[in-house]
Coordinates of C-alpha atoms and ligand atoms in Angstrom, one line a residue:
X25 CA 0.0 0.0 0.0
X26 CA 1.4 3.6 -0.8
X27 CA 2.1 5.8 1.7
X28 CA -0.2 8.6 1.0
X29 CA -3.5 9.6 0.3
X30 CA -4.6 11.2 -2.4
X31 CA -7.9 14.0 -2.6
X32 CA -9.1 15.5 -5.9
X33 CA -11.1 18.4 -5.1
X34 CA -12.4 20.2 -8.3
X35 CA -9.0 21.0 -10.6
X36 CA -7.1 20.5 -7.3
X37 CA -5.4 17.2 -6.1
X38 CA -3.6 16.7 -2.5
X39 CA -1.9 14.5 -1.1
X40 CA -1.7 13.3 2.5
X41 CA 0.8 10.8 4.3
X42 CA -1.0 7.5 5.9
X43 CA -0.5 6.9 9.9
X44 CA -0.6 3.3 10.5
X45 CA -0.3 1.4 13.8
X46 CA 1.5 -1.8 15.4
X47 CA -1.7 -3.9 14.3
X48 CA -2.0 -2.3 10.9
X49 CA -4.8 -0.2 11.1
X50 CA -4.3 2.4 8.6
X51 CA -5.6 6.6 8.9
X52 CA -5.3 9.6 6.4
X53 CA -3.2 12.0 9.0
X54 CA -5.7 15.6 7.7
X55 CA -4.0 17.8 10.6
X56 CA -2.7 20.3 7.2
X57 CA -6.2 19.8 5.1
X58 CA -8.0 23.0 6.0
X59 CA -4.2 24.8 5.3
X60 CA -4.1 23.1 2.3
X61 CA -7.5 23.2 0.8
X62 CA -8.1 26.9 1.8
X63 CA -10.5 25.5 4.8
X64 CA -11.9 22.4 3.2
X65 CA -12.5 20.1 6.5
X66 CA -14.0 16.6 7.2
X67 CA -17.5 15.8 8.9
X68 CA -18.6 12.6 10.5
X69 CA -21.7 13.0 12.9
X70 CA -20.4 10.5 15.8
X71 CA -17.1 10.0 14.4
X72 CA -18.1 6.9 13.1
X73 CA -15.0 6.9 10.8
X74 CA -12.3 9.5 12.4
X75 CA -9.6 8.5 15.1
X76 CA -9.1 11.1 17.9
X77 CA -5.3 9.8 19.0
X78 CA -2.9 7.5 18.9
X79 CA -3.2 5.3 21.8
X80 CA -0.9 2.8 22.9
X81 CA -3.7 1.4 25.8
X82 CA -6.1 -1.0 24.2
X83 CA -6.6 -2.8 21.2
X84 CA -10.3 -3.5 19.4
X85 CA -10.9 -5.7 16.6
X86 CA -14.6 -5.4 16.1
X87 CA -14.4 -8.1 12.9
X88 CA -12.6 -10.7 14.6
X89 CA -14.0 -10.1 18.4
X90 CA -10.7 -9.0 20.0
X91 CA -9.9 -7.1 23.0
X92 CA -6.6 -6.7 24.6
X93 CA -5.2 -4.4 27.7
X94 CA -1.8 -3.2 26.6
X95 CA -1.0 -6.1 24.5
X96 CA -2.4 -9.0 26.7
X97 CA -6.0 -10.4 25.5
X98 CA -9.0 -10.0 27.8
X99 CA -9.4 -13.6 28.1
X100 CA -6.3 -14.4 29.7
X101 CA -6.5 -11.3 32.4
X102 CA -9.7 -12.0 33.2
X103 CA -8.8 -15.9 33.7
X104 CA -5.4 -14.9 35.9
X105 CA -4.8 -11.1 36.6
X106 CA -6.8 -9.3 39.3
X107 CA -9.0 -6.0 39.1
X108 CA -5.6 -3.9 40.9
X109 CA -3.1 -5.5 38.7
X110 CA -5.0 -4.5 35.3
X111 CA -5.5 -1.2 36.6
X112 CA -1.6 -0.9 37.0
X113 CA -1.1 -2.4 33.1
X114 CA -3.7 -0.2 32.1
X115 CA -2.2 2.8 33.8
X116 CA 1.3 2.0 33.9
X117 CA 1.9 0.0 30.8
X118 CA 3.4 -3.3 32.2
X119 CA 1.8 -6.0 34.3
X120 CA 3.7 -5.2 37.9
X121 CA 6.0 -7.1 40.0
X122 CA 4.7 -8.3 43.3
X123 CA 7.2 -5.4 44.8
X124 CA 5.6 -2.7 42.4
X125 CA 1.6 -3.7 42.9
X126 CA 2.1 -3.9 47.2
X127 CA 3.5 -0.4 46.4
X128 CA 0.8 0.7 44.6
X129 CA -1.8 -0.8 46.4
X130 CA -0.2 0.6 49.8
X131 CA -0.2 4.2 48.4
X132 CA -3.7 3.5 47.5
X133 CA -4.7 2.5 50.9
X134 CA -3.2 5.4 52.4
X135 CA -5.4 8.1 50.8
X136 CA -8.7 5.9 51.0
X137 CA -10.2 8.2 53.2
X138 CA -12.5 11.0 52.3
X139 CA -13.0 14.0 54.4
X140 CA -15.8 13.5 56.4
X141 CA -17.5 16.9 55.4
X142 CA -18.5 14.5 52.3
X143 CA -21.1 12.7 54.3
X144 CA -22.7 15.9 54.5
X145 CA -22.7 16.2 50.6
X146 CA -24.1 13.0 50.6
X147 CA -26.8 13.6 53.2
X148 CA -28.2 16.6 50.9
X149 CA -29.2 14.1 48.3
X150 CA -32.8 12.6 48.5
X151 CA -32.9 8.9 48.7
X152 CA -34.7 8.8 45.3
X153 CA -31.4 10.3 43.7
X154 CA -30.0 8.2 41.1
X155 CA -26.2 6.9 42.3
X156 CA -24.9 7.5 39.0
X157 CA -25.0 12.1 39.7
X158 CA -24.3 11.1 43.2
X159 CA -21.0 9.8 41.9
X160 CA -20.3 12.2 39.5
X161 CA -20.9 15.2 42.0
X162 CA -19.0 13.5 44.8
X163 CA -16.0 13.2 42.3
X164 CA -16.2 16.5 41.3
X165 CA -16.8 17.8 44.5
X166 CA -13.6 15.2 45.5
X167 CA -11.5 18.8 43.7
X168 CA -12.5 20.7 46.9
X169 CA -11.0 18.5 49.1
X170 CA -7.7 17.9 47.5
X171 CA -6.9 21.2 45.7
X172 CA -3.5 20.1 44.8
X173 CA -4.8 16.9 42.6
X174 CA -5.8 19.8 40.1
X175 CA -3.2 21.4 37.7
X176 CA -0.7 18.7 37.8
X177 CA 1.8 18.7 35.2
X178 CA 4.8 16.8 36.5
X179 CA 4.3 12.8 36.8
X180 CA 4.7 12.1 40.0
X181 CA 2.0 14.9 40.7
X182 CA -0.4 12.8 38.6
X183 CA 0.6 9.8 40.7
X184 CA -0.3 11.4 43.9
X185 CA -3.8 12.2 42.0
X186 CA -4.3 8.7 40.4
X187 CA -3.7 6.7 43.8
X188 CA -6.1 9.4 45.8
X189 CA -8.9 8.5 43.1
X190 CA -7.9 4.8 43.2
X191 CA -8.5 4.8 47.1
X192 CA -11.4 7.3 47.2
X193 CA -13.7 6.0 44.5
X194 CA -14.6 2.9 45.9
X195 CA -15.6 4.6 48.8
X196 CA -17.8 7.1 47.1
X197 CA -19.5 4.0 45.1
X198 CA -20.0 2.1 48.4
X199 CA -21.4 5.5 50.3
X200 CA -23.7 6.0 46.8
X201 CA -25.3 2.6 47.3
X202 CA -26.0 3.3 50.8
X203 CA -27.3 6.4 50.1
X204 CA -29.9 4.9 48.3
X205 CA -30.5 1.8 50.8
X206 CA -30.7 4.2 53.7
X207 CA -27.5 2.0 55.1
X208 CA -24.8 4.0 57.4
X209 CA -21.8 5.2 55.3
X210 CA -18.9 3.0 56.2
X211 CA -15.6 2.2 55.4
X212 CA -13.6 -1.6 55.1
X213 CA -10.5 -2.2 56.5
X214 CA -6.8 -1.6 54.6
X215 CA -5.9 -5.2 56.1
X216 CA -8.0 -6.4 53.1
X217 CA -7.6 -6.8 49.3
X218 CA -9.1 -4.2 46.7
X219 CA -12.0 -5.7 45.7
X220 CA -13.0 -7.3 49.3
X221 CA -12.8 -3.7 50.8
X222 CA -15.0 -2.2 47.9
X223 CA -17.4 -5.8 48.7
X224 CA -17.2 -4.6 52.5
X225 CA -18.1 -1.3 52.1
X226 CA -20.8 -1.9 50.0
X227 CA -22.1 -4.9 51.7
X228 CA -21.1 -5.0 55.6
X229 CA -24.1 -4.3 57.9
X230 CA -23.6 -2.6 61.3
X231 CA -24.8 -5.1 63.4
X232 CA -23.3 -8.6 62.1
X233 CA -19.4 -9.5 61.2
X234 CA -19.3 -9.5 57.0
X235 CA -18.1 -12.9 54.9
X236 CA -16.8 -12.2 52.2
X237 CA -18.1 -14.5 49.8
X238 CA -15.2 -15.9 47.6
X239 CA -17.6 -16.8 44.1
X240 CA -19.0 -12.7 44.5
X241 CA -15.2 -11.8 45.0
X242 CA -13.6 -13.6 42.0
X243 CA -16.7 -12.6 39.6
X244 CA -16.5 -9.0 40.8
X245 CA -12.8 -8.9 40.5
X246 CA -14.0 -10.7 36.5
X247 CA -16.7 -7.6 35.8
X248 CA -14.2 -5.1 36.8
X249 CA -11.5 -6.4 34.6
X250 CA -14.1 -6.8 31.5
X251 CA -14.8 -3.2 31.8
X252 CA -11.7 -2.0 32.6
X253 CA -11.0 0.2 29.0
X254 CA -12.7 -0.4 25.7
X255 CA -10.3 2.5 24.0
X256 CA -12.1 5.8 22.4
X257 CA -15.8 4.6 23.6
X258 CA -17.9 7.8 24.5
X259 CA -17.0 8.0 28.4
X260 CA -13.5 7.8 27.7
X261 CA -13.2 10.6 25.1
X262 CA -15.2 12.3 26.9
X263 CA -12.2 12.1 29.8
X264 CA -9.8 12.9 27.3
X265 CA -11.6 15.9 25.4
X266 CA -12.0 17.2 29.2
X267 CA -8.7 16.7 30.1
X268 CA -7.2 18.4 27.0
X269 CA -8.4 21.7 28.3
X270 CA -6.1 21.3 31.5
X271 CA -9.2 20.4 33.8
X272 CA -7.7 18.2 36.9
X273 CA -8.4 14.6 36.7
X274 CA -11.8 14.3 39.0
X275 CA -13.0 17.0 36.7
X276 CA -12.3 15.0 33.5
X277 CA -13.3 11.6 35.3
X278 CA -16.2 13.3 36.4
X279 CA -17.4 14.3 33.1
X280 CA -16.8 10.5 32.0
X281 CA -19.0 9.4 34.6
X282 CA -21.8 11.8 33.3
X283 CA -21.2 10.5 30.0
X284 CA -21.3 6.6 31.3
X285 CA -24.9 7.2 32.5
X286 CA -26.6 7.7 29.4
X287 CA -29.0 4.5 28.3
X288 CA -27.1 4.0 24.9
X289 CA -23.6 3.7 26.6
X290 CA -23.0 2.2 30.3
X291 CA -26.6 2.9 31.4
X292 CA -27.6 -0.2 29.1
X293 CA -27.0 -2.5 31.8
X294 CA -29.4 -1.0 33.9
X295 CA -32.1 -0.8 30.7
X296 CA -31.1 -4.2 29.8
X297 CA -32.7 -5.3 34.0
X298 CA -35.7 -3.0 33.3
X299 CA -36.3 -4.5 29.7
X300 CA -35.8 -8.1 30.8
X301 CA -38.3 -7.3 33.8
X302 CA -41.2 -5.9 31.0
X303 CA -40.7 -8.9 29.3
X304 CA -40.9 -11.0 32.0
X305 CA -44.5 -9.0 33.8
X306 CA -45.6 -9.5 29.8
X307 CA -45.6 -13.1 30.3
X308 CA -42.3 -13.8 28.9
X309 CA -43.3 -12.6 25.4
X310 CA -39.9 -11.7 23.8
X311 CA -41.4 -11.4 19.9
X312 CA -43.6 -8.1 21.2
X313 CA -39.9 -6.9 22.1
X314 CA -38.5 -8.2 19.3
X315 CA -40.8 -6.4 16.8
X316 CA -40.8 -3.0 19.0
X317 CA -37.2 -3.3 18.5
X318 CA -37.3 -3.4 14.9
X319 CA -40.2 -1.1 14.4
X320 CA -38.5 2.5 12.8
X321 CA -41.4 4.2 14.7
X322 CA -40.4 2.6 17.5
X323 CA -38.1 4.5 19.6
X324 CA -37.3 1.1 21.8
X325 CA -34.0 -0.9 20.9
X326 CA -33.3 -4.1 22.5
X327 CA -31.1 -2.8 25.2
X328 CA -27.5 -4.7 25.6
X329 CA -27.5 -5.7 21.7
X330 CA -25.5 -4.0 18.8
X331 CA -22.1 -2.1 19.3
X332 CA -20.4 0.9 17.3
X333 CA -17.2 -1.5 16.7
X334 CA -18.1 -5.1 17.4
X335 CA -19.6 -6.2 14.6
X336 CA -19.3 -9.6 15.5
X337 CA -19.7 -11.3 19.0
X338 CA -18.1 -8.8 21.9
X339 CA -15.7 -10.7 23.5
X340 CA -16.6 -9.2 27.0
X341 CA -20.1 -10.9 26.9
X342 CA -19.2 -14.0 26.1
X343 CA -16.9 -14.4 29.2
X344 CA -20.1 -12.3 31.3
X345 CA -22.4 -15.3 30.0
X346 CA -20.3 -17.5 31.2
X347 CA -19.8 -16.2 34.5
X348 CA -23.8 -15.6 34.8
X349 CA -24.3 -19.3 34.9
X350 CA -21.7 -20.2 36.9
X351 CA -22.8 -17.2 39.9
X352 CA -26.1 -18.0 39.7
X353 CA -25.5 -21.7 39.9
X354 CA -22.7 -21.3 42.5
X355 CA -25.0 -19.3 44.6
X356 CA -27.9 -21.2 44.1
X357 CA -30.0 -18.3 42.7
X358 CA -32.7 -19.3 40.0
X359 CA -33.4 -16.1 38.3
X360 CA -35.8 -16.4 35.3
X361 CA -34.6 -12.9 33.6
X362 CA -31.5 -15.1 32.5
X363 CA -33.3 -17.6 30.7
X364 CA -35.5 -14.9 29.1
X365 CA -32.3 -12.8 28.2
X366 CA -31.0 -16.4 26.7
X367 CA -34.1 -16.6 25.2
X368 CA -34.1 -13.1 23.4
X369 CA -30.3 -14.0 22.4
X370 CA -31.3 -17.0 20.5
X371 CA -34.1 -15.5 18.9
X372 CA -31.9 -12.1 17.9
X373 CA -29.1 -14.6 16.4
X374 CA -31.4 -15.8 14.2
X375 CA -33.5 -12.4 13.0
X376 CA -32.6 -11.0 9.6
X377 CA -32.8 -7.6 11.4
X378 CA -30.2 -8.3 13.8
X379 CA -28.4 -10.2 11.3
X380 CA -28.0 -8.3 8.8
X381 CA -27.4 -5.0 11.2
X382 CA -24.4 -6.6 13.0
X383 CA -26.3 -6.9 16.4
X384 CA -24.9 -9.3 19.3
X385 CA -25.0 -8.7 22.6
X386 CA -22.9 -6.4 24.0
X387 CA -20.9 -6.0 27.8
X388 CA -24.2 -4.7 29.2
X389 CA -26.6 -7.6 28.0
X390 CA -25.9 -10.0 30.8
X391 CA -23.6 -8.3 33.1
X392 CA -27.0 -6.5 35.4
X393 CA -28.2 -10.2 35.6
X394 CA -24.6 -11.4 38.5
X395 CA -24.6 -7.7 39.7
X396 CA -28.3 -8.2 41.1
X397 CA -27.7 -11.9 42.1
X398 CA -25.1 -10.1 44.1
X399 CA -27.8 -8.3 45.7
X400 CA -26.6 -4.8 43.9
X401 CA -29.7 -2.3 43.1
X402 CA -30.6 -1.9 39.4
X403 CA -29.9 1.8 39.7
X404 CA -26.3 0.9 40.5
X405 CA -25.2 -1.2 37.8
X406 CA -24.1 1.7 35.9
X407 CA -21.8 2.7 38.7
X408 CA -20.3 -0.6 39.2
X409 CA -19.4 0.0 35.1
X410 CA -17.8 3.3 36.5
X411 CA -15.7 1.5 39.1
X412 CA -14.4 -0.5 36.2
X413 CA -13.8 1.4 33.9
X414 CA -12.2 3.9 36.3
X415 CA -8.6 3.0 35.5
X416 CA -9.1 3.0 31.8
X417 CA -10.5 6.6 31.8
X418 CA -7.1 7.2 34.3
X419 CA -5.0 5.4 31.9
X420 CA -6.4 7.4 28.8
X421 CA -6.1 10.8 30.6
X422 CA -2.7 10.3 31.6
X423 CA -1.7 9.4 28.3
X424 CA -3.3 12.2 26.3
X425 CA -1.7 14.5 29.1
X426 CA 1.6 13.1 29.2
X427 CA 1.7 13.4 25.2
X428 CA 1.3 17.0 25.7
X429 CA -1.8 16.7 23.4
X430 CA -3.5 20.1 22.1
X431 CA -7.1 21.3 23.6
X432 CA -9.8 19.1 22.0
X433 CA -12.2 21.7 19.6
X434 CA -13.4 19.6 16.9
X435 CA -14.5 22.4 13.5
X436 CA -18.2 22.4 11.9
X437 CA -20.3 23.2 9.1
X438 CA -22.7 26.0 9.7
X439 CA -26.4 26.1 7.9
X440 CA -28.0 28.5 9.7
X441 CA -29.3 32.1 8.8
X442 CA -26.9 33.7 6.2
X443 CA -25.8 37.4 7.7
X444 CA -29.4 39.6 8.3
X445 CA -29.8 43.2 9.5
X446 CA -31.4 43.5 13.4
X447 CA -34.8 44.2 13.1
X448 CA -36.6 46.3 16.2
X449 CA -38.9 44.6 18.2
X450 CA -42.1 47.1 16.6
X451 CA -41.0 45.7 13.2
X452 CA -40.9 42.1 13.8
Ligands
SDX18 C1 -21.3 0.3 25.7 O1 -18.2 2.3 22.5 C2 -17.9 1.4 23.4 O2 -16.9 0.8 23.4 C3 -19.0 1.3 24.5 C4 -18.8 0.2 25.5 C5 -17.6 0.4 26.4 O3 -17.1 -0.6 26.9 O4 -17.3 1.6 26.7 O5 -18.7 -1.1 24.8 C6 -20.0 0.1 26.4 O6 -21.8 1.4 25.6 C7 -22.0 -0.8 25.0 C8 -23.3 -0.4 24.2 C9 -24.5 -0.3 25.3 N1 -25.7 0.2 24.6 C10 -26.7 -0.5 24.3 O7 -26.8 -1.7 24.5 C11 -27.9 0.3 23.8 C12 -28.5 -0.4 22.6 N2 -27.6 -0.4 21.5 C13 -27.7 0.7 20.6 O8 -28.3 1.9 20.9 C14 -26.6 0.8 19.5 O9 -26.3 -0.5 19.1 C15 -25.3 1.5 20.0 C16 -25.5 2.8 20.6 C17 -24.5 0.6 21.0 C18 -24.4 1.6 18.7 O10 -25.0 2.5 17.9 P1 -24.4 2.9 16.5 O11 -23.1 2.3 16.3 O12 -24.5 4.4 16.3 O13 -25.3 2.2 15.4 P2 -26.6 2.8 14.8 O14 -27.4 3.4 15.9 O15 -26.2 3.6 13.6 O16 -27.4 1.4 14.4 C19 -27.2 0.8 13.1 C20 -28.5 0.1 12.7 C21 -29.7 1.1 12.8 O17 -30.7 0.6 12.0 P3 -30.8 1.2 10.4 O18 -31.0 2.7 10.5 O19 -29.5 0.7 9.7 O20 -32.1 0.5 9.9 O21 -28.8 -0.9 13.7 C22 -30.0 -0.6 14.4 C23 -30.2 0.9 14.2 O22 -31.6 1.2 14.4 N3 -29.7 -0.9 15.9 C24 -30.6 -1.4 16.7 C25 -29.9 -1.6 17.9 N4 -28.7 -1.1 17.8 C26 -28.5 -0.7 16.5 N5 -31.9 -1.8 16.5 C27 -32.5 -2.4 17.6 N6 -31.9 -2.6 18.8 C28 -30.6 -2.2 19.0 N7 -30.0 -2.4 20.2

């Protein structure tokens, strides 16, 4: 393949040079085309077709179903790694020694407090508030409390700012929960692992010693991994357009977690629960669903199908399945939403529609259906995505910072009004 691209536009013809990456993905590098072309630009609503960066963090290949963390496939870290050591890969770059990942998680544990006037935050909110802009205030509102996490240039100053996030999170996600569940706000203890003290948190009552329950632990520890980074999705370049304009890291991850919540990105796992539910008070009958889904007048999709770059099976929800029959059967939960969501599966795999459109199911088709045999609340499946995908959206920030990337201000084309004189208000 040549090197270059090359545009005809009218009598003129350009050329620009291809950028292609260590898998061989190929792009047309226009940073001069607007120079060149006297302000000819490109447009593509969603950026269906237009890279944002060069990223070194995660590989997608939606045609063939892979997903890898810095080099190392999903399968294999969600088989042997733990939630804290893919955060370090992701973040880092390498899978850490045992030295390296004790260090890390003991500077973790030593800012996993919060300052207390954050209960007070918390107590403002009603108990009908949705977790998901509990989180996302809390973690904005984490800026006030740690002013010097804000404009930090240097590397170790982002350190100090990714290992106070790390440790304060989990405790806003825990204290989000038990918001909702009218449940004192709590902390674990830092004589336990990662995961167990986000599981204690969220799960220890006051009165009674907590267990924790190894099959929750090692599938939790599984989610988190799963949706650890899933490269330029809309959360995470929502962190990194955020980020570009110098804004600390709570603010960008903030603004990712607002992002997160919408029902076509990580608030599908909660839609998927609520549409699994209909089906199920409608007697089970997945075709009605099925037909709203493919009705154009329909606004309803089936929630947890289809995906902007697998166009084959994700790789994530395969594993999920997996692990959804094994939870339920390990904890002895019989839970009819799976076999409907099993069900509606089959039946899409075999609709033209849903053939011919690309549409599997996604991360979020059967990840809701462990979280609430877990005993999680619907409205916090989205904010267990969050605490996932936490160290990806670190990771991507500290890249695009580190590579001293310009503010993100993508161009348009107008269509409006052409220029018009102001008219008085007596002669409008
Ligand atoms: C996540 O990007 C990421 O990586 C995200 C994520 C991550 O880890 O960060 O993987 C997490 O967000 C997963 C996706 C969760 N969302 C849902 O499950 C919501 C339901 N899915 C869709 O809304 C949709 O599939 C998207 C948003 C996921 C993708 O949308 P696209 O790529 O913009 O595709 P599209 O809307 O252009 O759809 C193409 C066609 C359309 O039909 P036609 O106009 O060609 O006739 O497929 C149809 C769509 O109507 N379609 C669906 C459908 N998804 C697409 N029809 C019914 N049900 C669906 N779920």
């Amino acid at each position: 393949m040549e090197d270059i691209a090359k545009l005809q536009i009218g009598e003129n013809s350009y050329e620009f040079p291809l950028v292609k990456g260590t898998e061989n993905e190929v792009a047309i590098d226009v940073k001069t085309l607007r120079g060149a072309t006297n302000g000819v630009i490109t447009i593509d609503p969603g950026y269906k077709n237009t890279g944002a960066c060069l990223s070194a963090i995660t590989f997608l290949d939606g045609e063939k179903g892979i997903l890898r963390y810095r080099g190392y496939s999903i399968e294999e870290l969600a088989e042997k790694a733990d939630f804290l050591e893919v955060a370090y890969l992701l973040i880092f770059g390498e899978l850490p020694t045992k030295e390296q990942l004790e260090q890390f998680h003991a500077d973790i544990k030593d800012k996993a407090i919060v300052d207390d006037d954050v209960r007070k935050i918390i107590d403002a909110f009603p108990k009908s508030a949705h977790p998901m802009g509990i989180l996302s205030s809390l973690t904005s509102a984490l800026t006030a409390f740690n002013p010097s996490s804000v404009n930090v240039d240097s590397e170790e100053d982002m350190y100090r700012a990714i290992v106070k996030i790390m440790g304060k999170f989990p405790v806003l996600v825990a204290w989000a929960m038990r918001k909702i569940q009218g449940m004192p706000l709590n902390y674990g203890s830092n004589s336990l692992g990662y995961v167990e003290n986000v599981m204690t948190m969220m799960f220890a009552k006051p009165n009674e010693d907590y267990v924790i329950n190894p099959i929750v632990k090692n599938a939790l520890d599984k989610l988190l991994i799963l949706h650890a980074d899933h490269e330029q999705n809309c959360s995470t370049s929502t962190v990194r357009i955020v980020g570009s304009s110098h804004a600390g890291l709570f603010a960008s991850l903030s603004a990712g977690i607002s992002a997160l919540w919408g029902p076509l990105h990580g608030g599908a796992n909660q839609a998927v629960l609520e549409m699994l539910e209909a089906i199920k008070q409608d007697g089970g009958d997945t075709k009605k669903y099925m037909a709203k889904a493919k009705d154009k007048n329909d606004p309803f999709r089936l929630m947890g199908f289809g995906h902007r770059v697998y166009k084959n099976f994700d790789p994530r929800a395969k594993i999920i399945k997996e692990v959804a029959d094994q939870v339920l059967n390990d904890l002895g939960v019989e839970d009819p939403i799976l076999e409907i969501a099993k069900g509606l599966e089959q039946e899409a795999l075999s609709d033209p529609y849903f053939v011919d459109r690309k549409l599997y199911p996604n991360v979020d088709f059967y990840s809701g259906i462990i979280y609430r045999a877990m005993g999680i609340p619907v409205e916090m499946f989205t904010v267990m995505f969050a605490l996932g995908r936490l160290p990806g959206w670190i990771a991507q920030w500290r890249e695009m910072r580190l590579g001293k990337e310009p503010i993100g201000r993508p161009r348009q084309i107008y269509t409006g009004e052409n220029h018009r004189e102001f008219k008085n208000i007596s002669q409008r």
